[in-house]
Every structure is written in C-alpha cells, then in structure tokens.
mmCIF file of C-alpha atoms and ligand atoms in Angstrom:
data_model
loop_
_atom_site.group_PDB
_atom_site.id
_atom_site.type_symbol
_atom_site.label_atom_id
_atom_site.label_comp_id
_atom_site.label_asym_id
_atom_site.label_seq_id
_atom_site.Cartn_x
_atom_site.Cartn_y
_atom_site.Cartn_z
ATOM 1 C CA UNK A 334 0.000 0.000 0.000
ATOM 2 C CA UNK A 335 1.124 3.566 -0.954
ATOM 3 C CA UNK A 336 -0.117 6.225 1.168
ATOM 4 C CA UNK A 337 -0.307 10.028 2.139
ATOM 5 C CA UNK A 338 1.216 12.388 -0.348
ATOM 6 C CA UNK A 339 2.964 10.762 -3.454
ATOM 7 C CA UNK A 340 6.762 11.296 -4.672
ATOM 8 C CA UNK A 341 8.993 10.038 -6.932
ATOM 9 C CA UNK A 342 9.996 6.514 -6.297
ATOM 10 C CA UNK A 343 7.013 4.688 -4.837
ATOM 11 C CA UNK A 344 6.284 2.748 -8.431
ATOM 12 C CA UNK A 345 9.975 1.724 -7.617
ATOM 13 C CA UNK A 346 9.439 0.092 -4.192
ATOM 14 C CA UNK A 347 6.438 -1.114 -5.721
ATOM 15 C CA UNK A 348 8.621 -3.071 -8.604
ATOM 16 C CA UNK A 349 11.259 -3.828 -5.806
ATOM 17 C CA UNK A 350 8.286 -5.392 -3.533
ATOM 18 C CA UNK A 351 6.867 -7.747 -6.521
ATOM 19 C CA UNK A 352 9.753 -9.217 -8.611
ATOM 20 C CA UNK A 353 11.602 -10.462 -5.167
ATOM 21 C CA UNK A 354 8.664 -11.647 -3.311
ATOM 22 C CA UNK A 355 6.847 -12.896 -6.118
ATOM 23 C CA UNK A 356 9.492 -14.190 -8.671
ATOM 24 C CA UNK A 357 12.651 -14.642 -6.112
ATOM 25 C CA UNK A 358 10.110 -15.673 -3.366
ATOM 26 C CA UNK A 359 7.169 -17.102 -4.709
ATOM 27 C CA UNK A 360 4.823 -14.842 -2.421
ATOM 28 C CA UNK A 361 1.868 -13.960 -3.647
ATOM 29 C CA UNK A 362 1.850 -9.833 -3.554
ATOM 30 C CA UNK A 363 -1.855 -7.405 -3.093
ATOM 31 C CA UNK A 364 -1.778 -4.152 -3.828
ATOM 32 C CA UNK A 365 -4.444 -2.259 -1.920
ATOM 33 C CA UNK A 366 -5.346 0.563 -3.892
ATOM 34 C CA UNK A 367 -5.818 4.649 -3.527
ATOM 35 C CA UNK A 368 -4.205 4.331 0.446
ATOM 36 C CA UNK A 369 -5.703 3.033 3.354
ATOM 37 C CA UNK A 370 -8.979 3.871 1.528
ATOM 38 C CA UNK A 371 -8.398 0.278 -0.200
ATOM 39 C CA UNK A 372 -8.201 -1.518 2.731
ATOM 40 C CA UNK A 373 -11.346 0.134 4.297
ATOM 41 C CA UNK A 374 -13.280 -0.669 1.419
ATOM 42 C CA UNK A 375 -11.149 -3.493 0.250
ATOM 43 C CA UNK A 376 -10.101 -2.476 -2.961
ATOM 44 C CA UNK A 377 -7.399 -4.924 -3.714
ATOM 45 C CA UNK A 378 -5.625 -6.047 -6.991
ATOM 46 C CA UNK A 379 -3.118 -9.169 -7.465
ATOM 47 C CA UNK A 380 0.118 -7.988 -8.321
ATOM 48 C CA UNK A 381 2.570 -10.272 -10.762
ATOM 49 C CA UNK A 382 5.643 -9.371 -12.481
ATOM 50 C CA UNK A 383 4.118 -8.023 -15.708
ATOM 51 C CA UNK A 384 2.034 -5.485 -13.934
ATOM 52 C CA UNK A 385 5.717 -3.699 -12.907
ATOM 53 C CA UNK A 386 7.236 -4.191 -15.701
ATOM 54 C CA UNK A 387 7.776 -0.370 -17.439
ATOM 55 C CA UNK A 388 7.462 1.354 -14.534
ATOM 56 C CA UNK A 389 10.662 2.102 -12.818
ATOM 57 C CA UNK A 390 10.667 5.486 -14.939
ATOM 58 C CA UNK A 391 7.255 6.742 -14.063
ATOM 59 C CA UNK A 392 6.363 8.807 -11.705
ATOM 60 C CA UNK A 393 3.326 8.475 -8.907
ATOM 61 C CA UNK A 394 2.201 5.155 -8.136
ATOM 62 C CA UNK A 395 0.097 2.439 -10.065
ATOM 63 C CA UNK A 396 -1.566 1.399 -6.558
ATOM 64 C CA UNK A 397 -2.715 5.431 -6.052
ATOM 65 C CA UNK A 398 -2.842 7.140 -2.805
ATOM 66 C CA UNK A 399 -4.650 9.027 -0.392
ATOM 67 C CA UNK A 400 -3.526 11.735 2.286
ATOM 68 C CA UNK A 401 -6.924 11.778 3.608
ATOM 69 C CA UNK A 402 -8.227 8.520 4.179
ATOM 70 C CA UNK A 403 -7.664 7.877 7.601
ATOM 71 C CA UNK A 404 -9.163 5.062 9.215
ATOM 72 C CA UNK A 405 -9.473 6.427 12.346
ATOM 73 C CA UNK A 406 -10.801 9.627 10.941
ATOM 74 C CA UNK A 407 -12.729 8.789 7.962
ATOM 75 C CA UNK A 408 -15.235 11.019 6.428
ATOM 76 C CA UNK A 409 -18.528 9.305 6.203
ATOM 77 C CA UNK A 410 -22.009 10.810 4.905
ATOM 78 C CA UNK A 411 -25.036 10.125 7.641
ATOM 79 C CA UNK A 412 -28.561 11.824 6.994
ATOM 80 C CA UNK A 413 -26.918 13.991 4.862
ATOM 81 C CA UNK A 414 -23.964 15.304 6.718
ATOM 82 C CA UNK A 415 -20.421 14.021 6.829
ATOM 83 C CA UNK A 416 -19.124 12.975 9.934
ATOM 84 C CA UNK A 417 -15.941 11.580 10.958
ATOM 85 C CA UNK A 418 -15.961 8.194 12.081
ATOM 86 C CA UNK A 419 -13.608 5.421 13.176
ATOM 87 C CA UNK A 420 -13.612 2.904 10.665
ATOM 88 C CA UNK A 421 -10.050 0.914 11.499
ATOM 89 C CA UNK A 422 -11.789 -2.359 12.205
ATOM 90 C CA UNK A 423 -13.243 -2.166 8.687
ATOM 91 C CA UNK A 424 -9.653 -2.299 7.434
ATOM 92 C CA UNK A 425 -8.905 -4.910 9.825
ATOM 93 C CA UNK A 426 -11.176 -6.752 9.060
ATOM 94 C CA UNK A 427 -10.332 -6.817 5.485
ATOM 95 C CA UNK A 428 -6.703 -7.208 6.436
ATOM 96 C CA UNK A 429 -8.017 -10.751 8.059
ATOM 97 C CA UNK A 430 -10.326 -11.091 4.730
ATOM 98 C CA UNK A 431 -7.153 -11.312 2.492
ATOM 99 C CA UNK A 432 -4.849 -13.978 5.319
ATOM 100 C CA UNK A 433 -1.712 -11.589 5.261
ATOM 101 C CA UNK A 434 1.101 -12.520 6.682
ATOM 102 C CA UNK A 435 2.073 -8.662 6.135
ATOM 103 C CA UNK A 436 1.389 -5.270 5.429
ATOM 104 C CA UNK A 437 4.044 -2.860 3.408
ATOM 105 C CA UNK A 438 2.788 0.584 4.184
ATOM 106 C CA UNK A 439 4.935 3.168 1.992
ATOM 107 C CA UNK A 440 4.819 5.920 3.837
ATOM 108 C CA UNK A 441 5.089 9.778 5.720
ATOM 109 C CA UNK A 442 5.001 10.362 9.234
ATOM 110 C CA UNK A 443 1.135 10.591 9.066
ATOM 111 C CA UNK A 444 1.084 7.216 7.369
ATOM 112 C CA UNK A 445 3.061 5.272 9.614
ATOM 113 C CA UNK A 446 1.465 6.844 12.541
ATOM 114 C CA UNK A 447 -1.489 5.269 11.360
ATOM 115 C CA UNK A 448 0.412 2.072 10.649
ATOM 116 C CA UNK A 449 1.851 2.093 13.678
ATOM 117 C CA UNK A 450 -1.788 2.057 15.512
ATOM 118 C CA UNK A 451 -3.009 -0.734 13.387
ATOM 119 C CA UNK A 452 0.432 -2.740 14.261
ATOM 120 C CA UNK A 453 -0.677 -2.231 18.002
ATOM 121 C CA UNK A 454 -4.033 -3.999 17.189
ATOM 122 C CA UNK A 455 -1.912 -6.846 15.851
ATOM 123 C CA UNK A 456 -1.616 -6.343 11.806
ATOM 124 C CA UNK A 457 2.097 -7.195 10.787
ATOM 125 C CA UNK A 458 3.133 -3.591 9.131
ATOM 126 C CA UNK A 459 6.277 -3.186 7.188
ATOM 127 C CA UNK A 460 6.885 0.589 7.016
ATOM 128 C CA UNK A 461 8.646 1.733 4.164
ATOM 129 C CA UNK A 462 9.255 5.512 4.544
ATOM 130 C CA UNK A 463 8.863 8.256 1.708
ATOM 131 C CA UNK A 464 8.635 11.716 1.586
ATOM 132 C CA UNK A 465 10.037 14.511 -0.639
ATOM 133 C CA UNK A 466 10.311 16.667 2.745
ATOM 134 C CA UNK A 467 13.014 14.731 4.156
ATOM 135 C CA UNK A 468 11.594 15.487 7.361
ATOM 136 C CA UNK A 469 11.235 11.628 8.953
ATOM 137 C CA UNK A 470 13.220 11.156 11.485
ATOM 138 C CA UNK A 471 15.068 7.697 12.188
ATOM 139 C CA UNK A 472 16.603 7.731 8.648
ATOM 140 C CA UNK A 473 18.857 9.568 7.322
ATOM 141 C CA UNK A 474 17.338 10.335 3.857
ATOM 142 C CA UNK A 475 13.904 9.395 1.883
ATOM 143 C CA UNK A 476 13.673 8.767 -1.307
ATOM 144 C CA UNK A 477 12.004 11.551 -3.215
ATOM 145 C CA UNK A 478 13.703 13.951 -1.733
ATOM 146 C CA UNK A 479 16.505 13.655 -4.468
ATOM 147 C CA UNK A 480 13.790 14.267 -7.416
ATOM 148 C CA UNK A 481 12.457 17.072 -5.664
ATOM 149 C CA UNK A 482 15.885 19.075 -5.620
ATOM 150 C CA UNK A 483 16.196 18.556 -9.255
ATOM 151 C CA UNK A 484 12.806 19.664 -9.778
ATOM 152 C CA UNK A 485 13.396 23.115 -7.684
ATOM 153 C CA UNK A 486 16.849 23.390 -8.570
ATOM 154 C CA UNK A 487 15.319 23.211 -12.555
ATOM 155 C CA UNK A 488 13.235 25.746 -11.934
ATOM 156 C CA UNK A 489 15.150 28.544 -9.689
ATOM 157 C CA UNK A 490 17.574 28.254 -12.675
ATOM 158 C CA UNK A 491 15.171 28.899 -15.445
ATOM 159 C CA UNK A 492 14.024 31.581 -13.080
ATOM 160 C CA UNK A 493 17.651 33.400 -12.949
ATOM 161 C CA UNK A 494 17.618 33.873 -16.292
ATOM 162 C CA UNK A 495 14.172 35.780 -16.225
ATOM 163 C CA UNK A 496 15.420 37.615 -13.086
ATOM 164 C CA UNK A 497 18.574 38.955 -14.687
ATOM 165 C CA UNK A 498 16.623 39.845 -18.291
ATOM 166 C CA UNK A 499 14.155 42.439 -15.992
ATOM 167 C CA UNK A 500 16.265 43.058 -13.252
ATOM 168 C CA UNK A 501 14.144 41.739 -10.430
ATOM 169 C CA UNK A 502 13.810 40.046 -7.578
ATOM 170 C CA UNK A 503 12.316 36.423 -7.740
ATOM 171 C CA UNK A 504 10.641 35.238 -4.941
ATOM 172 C CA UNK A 505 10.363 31.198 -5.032
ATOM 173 C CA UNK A 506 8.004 29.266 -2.563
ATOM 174 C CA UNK A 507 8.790 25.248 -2.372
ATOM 175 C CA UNK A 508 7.690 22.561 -0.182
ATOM 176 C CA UNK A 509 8.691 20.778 2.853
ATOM 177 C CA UNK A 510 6.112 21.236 5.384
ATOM 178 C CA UNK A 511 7.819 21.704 8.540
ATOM 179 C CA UNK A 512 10.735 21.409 7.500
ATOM 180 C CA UNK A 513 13.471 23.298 5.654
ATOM 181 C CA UNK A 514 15.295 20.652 3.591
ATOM 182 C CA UNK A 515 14.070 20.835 -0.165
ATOM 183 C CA UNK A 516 14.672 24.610 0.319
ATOM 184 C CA UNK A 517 18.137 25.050 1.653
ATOM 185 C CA UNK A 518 19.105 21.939 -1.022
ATOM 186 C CA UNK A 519 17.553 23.660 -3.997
ATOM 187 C CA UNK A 520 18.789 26.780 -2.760
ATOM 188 C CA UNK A 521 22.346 26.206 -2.295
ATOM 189 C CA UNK A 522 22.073 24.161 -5.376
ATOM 190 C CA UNK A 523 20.096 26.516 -7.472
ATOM 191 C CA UNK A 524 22.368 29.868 -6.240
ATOM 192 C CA UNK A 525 19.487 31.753 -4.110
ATOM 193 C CA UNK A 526 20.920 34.846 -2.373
ATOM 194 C CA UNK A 527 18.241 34.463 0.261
ATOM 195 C CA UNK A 528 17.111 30.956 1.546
ATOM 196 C CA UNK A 529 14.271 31.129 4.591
ATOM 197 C CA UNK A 530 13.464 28.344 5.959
ATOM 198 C CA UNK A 531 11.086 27.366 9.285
ATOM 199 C CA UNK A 532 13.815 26.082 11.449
ATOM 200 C CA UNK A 533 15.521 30.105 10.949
ATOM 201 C CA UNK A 534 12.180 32.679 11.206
ATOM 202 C CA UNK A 535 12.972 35.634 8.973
ATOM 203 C CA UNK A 536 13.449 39.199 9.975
ATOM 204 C CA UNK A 537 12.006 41.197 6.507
ATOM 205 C CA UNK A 538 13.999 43.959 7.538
ATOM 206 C CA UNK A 539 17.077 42.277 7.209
ATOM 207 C CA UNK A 540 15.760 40.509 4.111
ATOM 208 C CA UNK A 541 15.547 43.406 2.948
ATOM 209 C CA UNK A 542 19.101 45.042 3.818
ATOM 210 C CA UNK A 543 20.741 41.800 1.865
ATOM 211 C CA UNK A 544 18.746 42.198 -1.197
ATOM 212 C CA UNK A 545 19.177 46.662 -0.935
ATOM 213 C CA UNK A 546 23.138 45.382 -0.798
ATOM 214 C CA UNK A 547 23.219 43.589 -3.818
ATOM 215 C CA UNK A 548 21.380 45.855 -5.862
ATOM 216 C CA UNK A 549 23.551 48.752 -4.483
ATOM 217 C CA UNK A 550 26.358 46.625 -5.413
ATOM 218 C CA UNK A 551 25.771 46.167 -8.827
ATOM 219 C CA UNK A 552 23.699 42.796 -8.989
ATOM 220 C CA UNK A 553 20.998 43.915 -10.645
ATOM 221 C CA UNK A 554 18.501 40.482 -9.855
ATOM 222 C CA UNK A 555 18.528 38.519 -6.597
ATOM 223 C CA UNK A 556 16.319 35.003 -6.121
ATOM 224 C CA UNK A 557 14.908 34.266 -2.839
ATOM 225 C CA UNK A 558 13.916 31.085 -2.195
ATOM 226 C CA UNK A 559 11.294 30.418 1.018
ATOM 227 C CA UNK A 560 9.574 27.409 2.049
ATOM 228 C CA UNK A 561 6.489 27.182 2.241
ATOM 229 C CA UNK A 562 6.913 26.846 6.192
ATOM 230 C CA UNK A 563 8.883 29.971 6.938
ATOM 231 C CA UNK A 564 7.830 32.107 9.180
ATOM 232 C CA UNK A 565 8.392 35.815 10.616
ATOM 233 C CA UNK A 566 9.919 36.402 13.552
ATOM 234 C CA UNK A 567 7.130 36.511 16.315
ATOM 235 C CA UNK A 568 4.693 35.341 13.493
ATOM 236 C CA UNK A 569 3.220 32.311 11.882
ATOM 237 C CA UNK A 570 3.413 30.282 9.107
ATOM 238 C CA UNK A 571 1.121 30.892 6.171
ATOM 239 C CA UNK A 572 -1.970 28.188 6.073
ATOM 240 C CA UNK A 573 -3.572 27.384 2.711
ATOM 241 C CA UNK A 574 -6.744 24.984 4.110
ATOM 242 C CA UNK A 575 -7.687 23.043 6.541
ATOM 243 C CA UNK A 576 -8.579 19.467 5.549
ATOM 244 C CA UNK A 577 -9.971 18.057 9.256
ATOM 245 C CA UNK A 578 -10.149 14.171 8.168
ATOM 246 C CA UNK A 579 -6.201 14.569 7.393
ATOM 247 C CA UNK A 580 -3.559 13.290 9.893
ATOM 248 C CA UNK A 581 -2.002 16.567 9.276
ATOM 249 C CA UNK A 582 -4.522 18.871 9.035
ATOM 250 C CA UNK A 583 -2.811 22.120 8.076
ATOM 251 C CA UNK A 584 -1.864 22.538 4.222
ATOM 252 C CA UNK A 585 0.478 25.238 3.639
ATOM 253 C CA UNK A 586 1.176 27.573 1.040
ATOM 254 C CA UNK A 587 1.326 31.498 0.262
ATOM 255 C CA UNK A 588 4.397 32.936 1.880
ATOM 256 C CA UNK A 589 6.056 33.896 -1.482
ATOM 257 C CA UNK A 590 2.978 36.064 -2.153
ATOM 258 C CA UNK A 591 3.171 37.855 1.145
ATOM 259 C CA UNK A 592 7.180 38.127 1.103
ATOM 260 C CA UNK A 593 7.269 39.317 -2.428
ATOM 261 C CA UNK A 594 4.823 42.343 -1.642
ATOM 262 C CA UNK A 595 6.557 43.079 1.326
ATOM 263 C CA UNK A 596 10.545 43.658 -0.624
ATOM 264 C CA UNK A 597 8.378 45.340 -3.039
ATOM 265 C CA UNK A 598 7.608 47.765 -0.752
ATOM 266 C CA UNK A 599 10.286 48.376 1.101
ATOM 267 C CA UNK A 600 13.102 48.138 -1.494
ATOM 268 C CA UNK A 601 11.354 49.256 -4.283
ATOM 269 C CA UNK A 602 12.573 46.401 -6.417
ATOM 270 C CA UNK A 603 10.545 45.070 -8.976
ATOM 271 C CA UNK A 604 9.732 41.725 -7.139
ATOM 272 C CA UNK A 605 7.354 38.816 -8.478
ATOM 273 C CA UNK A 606 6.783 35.192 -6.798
ATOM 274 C CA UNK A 607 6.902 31.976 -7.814
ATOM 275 C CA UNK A 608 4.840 29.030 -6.225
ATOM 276 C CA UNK A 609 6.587 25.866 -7.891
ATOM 277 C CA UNK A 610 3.877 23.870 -5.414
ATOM 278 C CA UNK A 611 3.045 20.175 -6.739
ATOM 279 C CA UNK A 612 5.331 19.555 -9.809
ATOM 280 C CA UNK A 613 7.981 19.180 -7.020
ATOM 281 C CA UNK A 614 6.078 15.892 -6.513
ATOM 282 C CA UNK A 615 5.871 14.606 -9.939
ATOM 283 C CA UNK A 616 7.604 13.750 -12.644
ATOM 284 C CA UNK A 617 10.272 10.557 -13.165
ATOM 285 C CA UNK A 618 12.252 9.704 -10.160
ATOM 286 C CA UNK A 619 15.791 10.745 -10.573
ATOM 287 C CA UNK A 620 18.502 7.515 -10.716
ATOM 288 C CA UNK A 621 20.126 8.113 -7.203
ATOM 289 C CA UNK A 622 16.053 8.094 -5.475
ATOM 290 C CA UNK A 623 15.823 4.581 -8.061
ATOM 291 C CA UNK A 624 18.509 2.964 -6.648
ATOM 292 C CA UNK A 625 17.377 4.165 -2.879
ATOM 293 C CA UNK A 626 13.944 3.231 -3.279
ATOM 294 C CA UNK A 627 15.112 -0.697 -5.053
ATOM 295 C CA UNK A 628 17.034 -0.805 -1.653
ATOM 296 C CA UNK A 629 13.888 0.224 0.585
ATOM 297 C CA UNK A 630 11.183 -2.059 -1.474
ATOM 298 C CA UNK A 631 13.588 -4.865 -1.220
ATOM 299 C CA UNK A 632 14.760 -4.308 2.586
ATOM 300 C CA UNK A 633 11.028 -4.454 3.169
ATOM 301 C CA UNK A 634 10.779 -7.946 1.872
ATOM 302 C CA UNK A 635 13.261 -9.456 3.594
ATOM 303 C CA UNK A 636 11.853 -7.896 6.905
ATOM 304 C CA UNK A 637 8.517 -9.827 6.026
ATOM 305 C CA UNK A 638 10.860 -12.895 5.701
ATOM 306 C CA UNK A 639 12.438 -12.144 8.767
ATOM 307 C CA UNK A 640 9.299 -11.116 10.487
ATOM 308 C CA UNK A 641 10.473 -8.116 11.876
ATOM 309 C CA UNK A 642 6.777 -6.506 12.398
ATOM 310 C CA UNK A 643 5.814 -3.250 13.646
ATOM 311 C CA UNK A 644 9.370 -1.553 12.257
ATOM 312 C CA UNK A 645 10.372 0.721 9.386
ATOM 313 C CA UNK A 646 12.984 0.143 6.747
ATOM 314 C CA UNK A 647 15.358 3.084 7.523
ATOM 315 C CA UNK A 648 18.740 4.568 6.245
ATOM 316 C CA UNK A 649 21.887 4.829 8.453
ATOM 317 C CA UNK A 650 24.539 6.227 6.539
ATOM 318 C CA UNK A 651 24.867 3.921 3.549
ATOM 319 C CA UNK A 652 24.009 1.243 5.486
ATOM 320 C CA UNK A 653 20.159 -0.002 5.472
ATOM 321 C CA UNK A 654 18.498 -0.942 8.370
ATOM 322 C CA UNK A 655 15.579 -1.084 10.339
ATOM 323 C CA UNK A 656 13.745 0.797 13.586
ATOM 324 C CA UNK A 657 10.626 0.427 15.587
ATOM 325 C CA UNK A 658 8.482 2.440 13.545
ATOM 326 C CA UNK A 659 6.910 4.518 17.053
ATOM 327 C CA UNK A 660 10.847 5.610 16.849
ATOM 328 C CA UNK A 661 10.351 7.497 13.451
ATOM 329 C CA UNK A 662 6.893 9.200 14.168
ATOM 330 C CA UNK A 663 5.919 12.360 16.288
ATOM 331 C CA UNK A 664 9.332 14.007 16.089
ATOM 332 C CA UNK A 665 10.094 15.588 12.503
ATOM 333 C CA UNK A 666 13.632 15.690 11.618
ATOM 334 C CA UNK A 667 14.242 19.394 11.016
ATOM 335 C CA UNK A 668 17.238 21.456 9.658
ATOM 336 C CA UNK A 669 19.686 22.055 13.081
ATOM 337 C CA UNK A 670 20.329 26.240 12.388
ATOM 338 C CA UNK A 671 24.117 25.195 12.872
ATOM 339 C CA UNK A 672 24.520 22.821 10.325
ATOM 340 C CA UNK A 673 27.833 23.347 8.397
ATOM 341 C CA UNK A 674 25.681 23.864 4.949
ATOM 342 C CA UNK A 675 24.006 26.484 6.801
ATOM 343 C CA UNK A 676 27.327 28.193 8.291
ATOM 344 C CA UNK A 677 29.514 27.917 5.173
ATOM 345 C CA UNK A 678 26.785 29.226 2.949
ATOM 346 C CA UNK A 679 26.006 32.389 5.458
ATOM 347 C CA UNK A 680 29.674 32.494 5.269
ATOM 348 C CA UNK A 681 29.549 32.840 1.351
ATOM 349 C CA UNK A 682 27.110 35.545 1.731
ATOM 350 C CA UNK A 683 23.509 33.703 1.553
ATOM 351 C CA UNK A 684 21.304 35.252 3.308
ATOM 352 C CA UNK A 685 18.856 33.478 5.782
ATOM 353 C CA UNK A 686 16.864 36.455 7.364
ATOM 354 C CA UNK A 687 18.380 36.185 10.595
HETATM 355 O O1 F6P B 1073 4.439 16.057 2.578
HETATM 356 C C1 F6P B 1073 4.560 16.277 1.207
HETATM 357 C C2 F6P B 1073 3.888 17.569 0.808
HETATM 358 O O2 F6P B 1073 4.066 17.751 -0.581
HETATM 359 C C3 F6P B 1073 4.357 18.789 1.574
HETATM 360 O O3 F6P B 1073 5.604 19.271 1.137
HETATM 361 C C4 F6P B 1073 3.197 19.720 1.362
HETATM 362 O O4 F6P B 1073 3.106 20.666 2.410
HETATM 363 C C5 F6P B 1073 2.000 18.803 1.362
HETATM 364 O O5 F6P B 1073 2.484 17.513 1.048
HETATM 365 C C6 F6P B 1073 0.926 19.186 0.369
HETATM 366 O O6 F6P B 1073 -0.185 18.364 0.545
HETATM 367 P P1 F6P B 1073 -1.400 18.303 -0.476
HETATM 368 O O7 F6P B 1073 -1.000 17.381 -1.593
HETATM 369 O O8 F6P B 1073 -2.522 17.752 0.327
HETATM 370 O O9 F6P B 1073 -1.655 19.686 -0.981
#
C-alpha cells in the first residue's frame, strides 16, 4: 500500500516489492489501492511481475494514494452530513479477509502513525518511509527527496535567467512542510541569495538590507527562495486549508505572495513570486532516489521474511536498516540552524533572514 502524499519513487518500491517476493520468493503480492482507503473498502488487486514491468521510470504510483483517508478519521455521509468516524476495524477486518502474513505501508510520518496504531491492534506492518520533505526522522534520507531538488533546482535556474533579463527580484516558494530541507538543497544548489526556511524565522527587515546590498552593489537580480513553512519572527506560518479528516490537518502555502509584496515595498525592487507547489512531486524519479527506493522495497521484503513486524525500513549512513516504527513518528527531523551547509553558505554571503 502507498499512502499520504505521493513522490517520486514509490512505483519503484512497488517493482522492488513484486519481482523479489513474487518471482525470487514465490509470495503472492496485493496491492491495496488509492491508500488506506483500499483496505477500508477493500479495494485490492493481485500484483505479478508483468504489472511492474515499465514502470521504474514513471512517476506516482500504479496502486494510487490518499492523504486523507484515515481510518481512524474517515469522512462518512449520515442523513446527509459528513461525519468523521472510526472505521479501522473495517480495514482490519479486510486485512483478516485477504490472510496476510504482512502489510508494506509506503509511507510519511502521518502514514506510519497510522500504521503504527493498526500494528498495536496486531496487523504485521512493514513501514517503508517516503517523503520529498526529508523530514522523517530515524533515517537519514527518503527517497524523493533527491527528485524534488532537481525539480526546484530546474526551476530557480530557469528563473535566474528571467530575473537577470528584468532586473528583479524572484521570490520562489517550495515545499517541505515543517521542515526546511528541499529549500536550503535547492537553494544552495540553485544559487538563491536568500534561503528562509522554518527552522531560521525571517526578519524582513534584514531581508531586505541583503537584497538593498546587492542591488547597491551592482547585482541587478537577486532570487529568494522560502519554504512554504517559513515564518516571521514573532509570526506564523502561512496556512492554505484546513482538511480536518487529514492526519495533518494544516496545508500550507502562500508565503512567497506575502514576502514578495513586502521587498516590493520596502526596497522598491521590482519583485514577483513563484509558487513551484506540486510539480515538485511529480515527474520521473531521478537515478540516485531509483537505486534508494530498489534498496527500501527490497529491505522491506526481507523484513517480512524475517518477520520483523511493527518496524520501518530506515537509512543509516549507507548502510540499510531497520527501527521500531513509534521511533520514526511524532518528532520531525528538522534542519539544526548550525549545520555546516548552513554556516559555510552564510559564510559565502547567503542570506537566511536572521
Ligand atoms: O508532505 C509532502 C507535501 O508535498 C508537503 O511538502 C506539502 O506541504 C503537502 O504535502 C501538500 O499536501 P497536499 O497534496 O494535500 O496539498
């Protein structure tokens, strides 16, 4: 089962999963489909070689997914008003339906929390983390995280050269939650001259000073690139929606649009934002997250072998390995404000609003 928001890579584990334990193994391999929605309402295919074959290069996953079906917290319609209900011994049941011996749930942190309840009511879960926000803690790197750099990196590139045609400031917004990972990677990667992140709130004054210097100094463009959960000093973070049945509720999104006004204003500089949003999540995983996620799909299956239930496949160095999954979930692993990326790049001028 894939579940909660997709990335680049999950078809992969998926591959991984079904040529070992079906051709190496001989297992027989269900896919439940669109999340733990399939297993509430037991929608379940059979899974053989051919139906992986051709898609180690595609994006997504064939099994879909679902960042709202929760089966604790499932929206139901009674008498003509949705409710939220606790459906988990529907999936359960199913789970029994089916005789599995396991349960590979690709996952975020709000998946395997989920996974990690229906473990304590005795399923046999396999977590298999992914996320493109890098923000799981308990391993040291997700795959999908890789695909997303490239995919911001891409675009704060193409968005230089538009920046240094008008002479303006670019203001780019990307992903990551909580968490400040996909933008001080595509940042340092993609040359920003201002990175804010969550983990650092952002004085706009002195976001302000930095980009005032540059243009006084000549450089006649600057990029700033902000995730989507940075946040003011003394302020808060920016929320899009609220989507209740969610096991995180809060959607973010809109701090480029607010920021851009802002410099605008108080430099004068011709600024315009950028929301790259959900093409960070699409699109054909790069090699480096196909070779991580093959190791992840197929660590998974040899932890069903082994029977080492209620734990996550995770990444210690470059050494796989696995951890109760209750060890990975509740704590997000977050950008540490003295990491040497962050020092050396304030160092080389970056910078980060603080
Ligand atoms: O967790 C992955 C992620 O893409 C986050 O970076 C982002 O905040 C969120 O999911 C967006 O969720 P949705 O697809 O529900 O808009």
């Amino acid at each position: 089962m894939t579940a909660g928001g997709d990335c680049p890579g999950l078809n992969v584990v998926i591959r991984a999963v079904v040529k070992i334990a079906v051709d190496a193994y001989k297992m027989k391999v269900v896919g439940f489909l669109d999340g733990f929605g399939g297993l509430i309402h037991d929608k379940a295919v059979m899974l053989k070689s051919r139906n992986v074959s051709g898609i180690l290069s595609v994006g997504g996953t064939i099994l879909g997914t679902s960042n709202i079906a929760n089966p604790y917290k499932y929206s139901v319609e009674e008498r003509g008003k949705i409710i939220c209900k606790d459906v988990s011994g529907q999936a359960i049941k199913n789970y029994k339906k089916h005789n599995l011996d396991a349960l590979i749930t690709v996952g975020g942190d709000g998946t395997l929390t989920i996974a990690s309840k229906l473990a304590e009511s005795g399923l046999n879960i396999v977590g298999v983390p992914k996320t493109i926000d890098n923000d799981l803690s308990g391993t040291d790197l997700t795959f999908g995280f890789d695909s997303a750099i490239v995919t911001a990196t891409e675009a704060i590139d193409k968005l230089h050269s538009t920046a240094q045609s008008h002479h303006r400031v670019m203001v780019v917004e990307v992903m990551g939650r909580y968490a400040g990972w996909i933008a001080l990677y595509s940042g340092v990667a993609g040359g920003g001259d201002v990175i804010l992140i969550p983990e650092i709130p952002y004085d706009i004054g002195k976001v302000c000073k930095k980009l005032d210097e540059r243009a006084m100094s000549g450089k006649r463009f600057s990029i700033v690139v902000v995730a989507e959960g940075a946040r003011p000093v003394g302020g808060e973070m920016t929320v899009r929606r609220i989507v209740e049945t969610s096991p995180d509720k809060i959607r973010l999104g809109g701090v480029a649009n607010r920021l851009a006004e802002q410099v605008e204003k108080a430099t004068h500089l011709e600024t315009r934002a950028t929301i790259l949003g959900h093409v960070q999540r699409g699109g054909i995983p790069t090699p480096f997250d196909r070779i991580l996620a093959t190791r992840h799909g197929s660590e998974a299956v040899t932890m069903v072998l082994e029977k080492k239930f209620g734990r996550m496949v995770a990444l210690r160095g470059n050494r796989m390995t696995d951890i109760p999954i209750n060890k990975a979930i509740g704590k997000l692993k977050t950008v540490s404000p003295d990491m040497p990326l962050v020092r050396y790049t304030k160092l080389m001028g970056i910078g980060f609003g603080d």
